[in-house]
């Protein structure tokens, strides 16, 4: 039974790095996944966001990549000269950036170079980064394929592959790209697949590409983190903005607001700013620079309110989000769970408030059916 990081066979350098980021005890997914990954096993991690799954793969991967210790002597996943040793695929740019950040904080001091290969950014800095022969490439599937096609990256030296938020990648239509990328990596690689839900498409992907994987599940699959207090307001659509402004006026704390469309995100943001709140927007029509500015500003508290669409907000990891507001209900229960998982990260508790107009009652029923209970009414 793993109770502390010292129960895992980690190097002193890694224990130091973990100490510096301030993690005192492993989360359940970390306690279960780190050991088997260090042993070289393929792994399926069924874990929602907010469970500490990024560190659950980053910690053992950094250990394997630096190849320290006798235990790892036989492990070939060392820093390669010819190309990257590890590849992490993620559905969105934001998530990719956060994964890279985790590798930098936990492995930077040990010389692990990480490069992010994502769409929406110019090729030049990515090419310069790739020329430095990074150990780890964190990528979204589309842009990675561009590099493969141009011959600016080869995956022949990859020893470790992570498919993060696999369900989401497949939902977004990346299945052909993921297949193609996996085919470009050596067959004897170690493969880790993390997914909040396990739909048949993910199971099929796992059957095709993982070898005798160990299965690690935390909590009940696809249930919201228990520490989130959920509340539902039934409200006509035209009353949603005044209701949001009232809640923002009554409460304190960082608030993440989800809208159905980019257009609605813009409109809600205008109203929130006009009411005197520090607010910004995050959606796919904003440039990468604007998105970074919005996310950094929200993270460091310059903005109290971030208004976002689902895709853009995927993977947002801002510690200390007090409140998630579903200004519009999402279409699927998975999205609902992902959205409210943005609050109550790791050890904190948080609130999730949803607004449901009469025209959204079908969505509400779908979500509640999936949750297995109704969302408490205000
Ligand atoms: P993730 O599920 O990877 O998105 O991580 C959720 C949040 O938990 C992030 O803010 C991490 O920095 C944080 N976290 C990860 N592992 C731990 C840990 N062992 N103790 C406390 N916080 C952690």
GROMACS .gro file of N, CA, C and O and ligand atoms in nm, residues 5 22-27 30 48-55 317 319 345-347, ligand 1:
model
  107
    5UNK      N    1   0.519   0.938  -0.106
    5UNK     CA    2   0.605   0.928  -0.224
    5UNK      C    3   0.729   0.845  -0.195
    5UNK      O    4   0.785   0.783  -0.285
   22UNK      N    5   0.548   2.102  -0.398
   22UNK     CA    6   0.460   2.110  -0.282
   22UNK      C    7   0.358   1.997  -0.270
   22UNK      O    8   0.259   2.010  -0.200
   23UNK      N    9   0.382   1.885  -0.339
   23UNK     CA   10   0.292   1.770  -0.320
   23UNK      C   11   0.338   1.692  -0.198
   23UNK      O   12   0.452   1.647  -0.194
   24UNK      N   13   0.250   1.675  -0.101
   24UNK     CA   14   0.294   1.604   0.020
   24UNK      C   15   0.266   1.455   0.013
   24UNK      O   16   0.348   1.373   0.053
   25UNK      N   17   0.148   1.417  -0.042
   25UNK     CA   18   0.118   1.275  -0.054
   25UNK      C   19   0.070   1.245  -0.195
   25UNK      O   20   0.011   1.331  -0.260
   26UNK      N   21   0.093   1.122  -0.243
   26UNK     CA   22   0.047   1.089  -0.378
   26UNK      C   23  -0.106   1.084  -0.382
   26UNK      O   24  -0.168   1.039  -0.285
   27UNK      N   25  -0.164   1.128  -0.491
   27UNK     CA   26  -0.308   1.111  -0.510
   27UNK      C   27  -0.331   0.963  -0.544
   27UNK      O   28  -0.236   0.892  -0.580
   30UNK      N   29  -0.179   0.843  -0.862
   30UNK     CA   30  -0.032   0.841  -0.854
   30UNK      C   31   0.014   0.719  -0.775
   30UNK      O   32   0.109   0.650  -0.815
   48UNK      N   33  -1.040   1.105  -1.400
   48UNK     CA   34  -1.088   1.236  -1.445
   48UNK      C   35  -0.977   1.339  -1.428
   48UNK      O   36  -0.879   1.315  -1.359
   49UNK      N   37  -1.001   1.457  -1.484
   49UNK     CA   38  -0.909   1.567  -1.457
   49UNK      C   39  -0.923   1.606  -1.311
   49UNK      O   40  -1.026   1.583  -1.250
   50UNK      N   41  -0.817   1.659  -1.256
   50UNK     CA   42  -0.821   1.700  -1.116
   50UNK      C   43  -0.776   1.590  -1.021
   50UNK      O   44  -0.769   1.610  -0.901
   51UNK      N   45  -0.742   1.474  -1.076
   51UNK     CA   46  -0.701   1.362  -0.991
   51UNK      C   47  -0.548   1.355  -0.976
   51UNK      O   48  -0.498   1.268  -0.907
   52UNK      N   49  -0.478   1.443  -1.045
   52UNK     CA   50  -0.332   1.438  -1.042
   52UNK      C   51  -0.275   1.343  -1.144
   52UNK      O   52  -0.163   1.295  -1.132
   53UNK      N   53  -0.350   1.319  -1.253
   53UNK     CA   54  -0.305   1.219  -1.350
   53UNK      C   55  -0.182   1.265  -1.430
   53UNK      O   56  -0.103   1.182  -1.472
   54UNK      N   57  -0.166   1.396  -1.447
   54UNK     CA   58  -0.049   1.442  -1.523
   54UNK      C   59   0.080   1.402  -1.452
   54UNK      O   60   0.170   1.343  -1.512
   55UNK      N   61   0.086   1.431  -1.322
   55UNK     CA   62   0.206   1.392  -1.246
   55UNK      C   63   0.216   1.240  -1.237
   55UNK      O   64   0.326   1.186  -1.230
  317UNK      N   65  -0.594   2.418  -1.612
  317UNK     CA   66  -0.555   2.375  -1.479
  317UNK      C   67  -0.518   2.499  -1.400
  317UNK      O   68  -0.406   2.546  -1.407
  319UNK      N   69  -0.524   2.625  -1.023
  319UNK     CA   70  -0.557   2.588  -0.886
  319UNK      C   71  -0.641   2.700  -0.825
  319UNK      O   72  -0.622   2.816  -0.859
  345UNK      N   73  -0.993   2.104  -0.757
  345UNK     CA   74  -0.877   2.029  -0.802
  345UNK      C   75  -0.803   1.974  -0.682
  345UNK      O   76  -0.792   2.040  -0.580
  346UNK      N   77  -0.750   1.855  -0.699
  346UNK     CA   78  -0.674   1.788  -0.592
  346UNK      C   79  -0.741   1.804  -0.456
  346UNK      O   80  -0.846   1.747  -0.434
  347UNK      N   81  -0.684   1.886  -0.369
  347UNK     CA   82  -0.735   1.881  -0.233
  347UNK      C   83  -0.841   1.984  -0.196
  347UNK      O   84  -0.899   1.979  -0.088
  379LIG     P1   85  -0.439   1.686  -1.307
  379LIG     O1   86  -0.543   1.584  -1.273
  379LIG     O2   87  -0.314   1.625  -1.358
  379LIG     O3   88  -0.494   1.791  -1.400
  379LIG     O4   89  -0.396   1.760  -1.170
  379LIG     C1   90  -0.482   1.836  -1.093
  379LIG     C2   91  -0.415   1.930  -0.995
  379LIG     O5   92  -0.364   1.859  -0.884
  379LIG     C3   93  -0.296   2.007  -1.050
  379LIG     O6   94  -0.311   2.141  -1.010
  379LIG     C4   95  -0.175   1.945  -0.985
  379LIG     O7   96  -0.071   2.039  -0.968
  379LIG     C5   97  -0.230   1.900  -0.853
  379LIG     N1   98  -0.162   1.781  -0.797
  379LIG     C6   99  -0.111   1.676  -0.866
  379LIG     N2  100  -0.058   1.584  -0.783
  379LIG     C7  101  -0.075   1.633  -0.657
  379LIG     C8  102  -0.042   1.583  -0.526
  379LIG     N3  103   0.018   1.465  -0.509
  379LIG     N4  104  -0.076   1.658  -0.420
  379LIG     C9  105  -0.139   1.776  -0.437
  379LIG     N5  106  -0.173   1.829  -0.558
  379LIG    C10  107  -0.142   1.758  -0.666
   0.00000   0.00000   0.00000
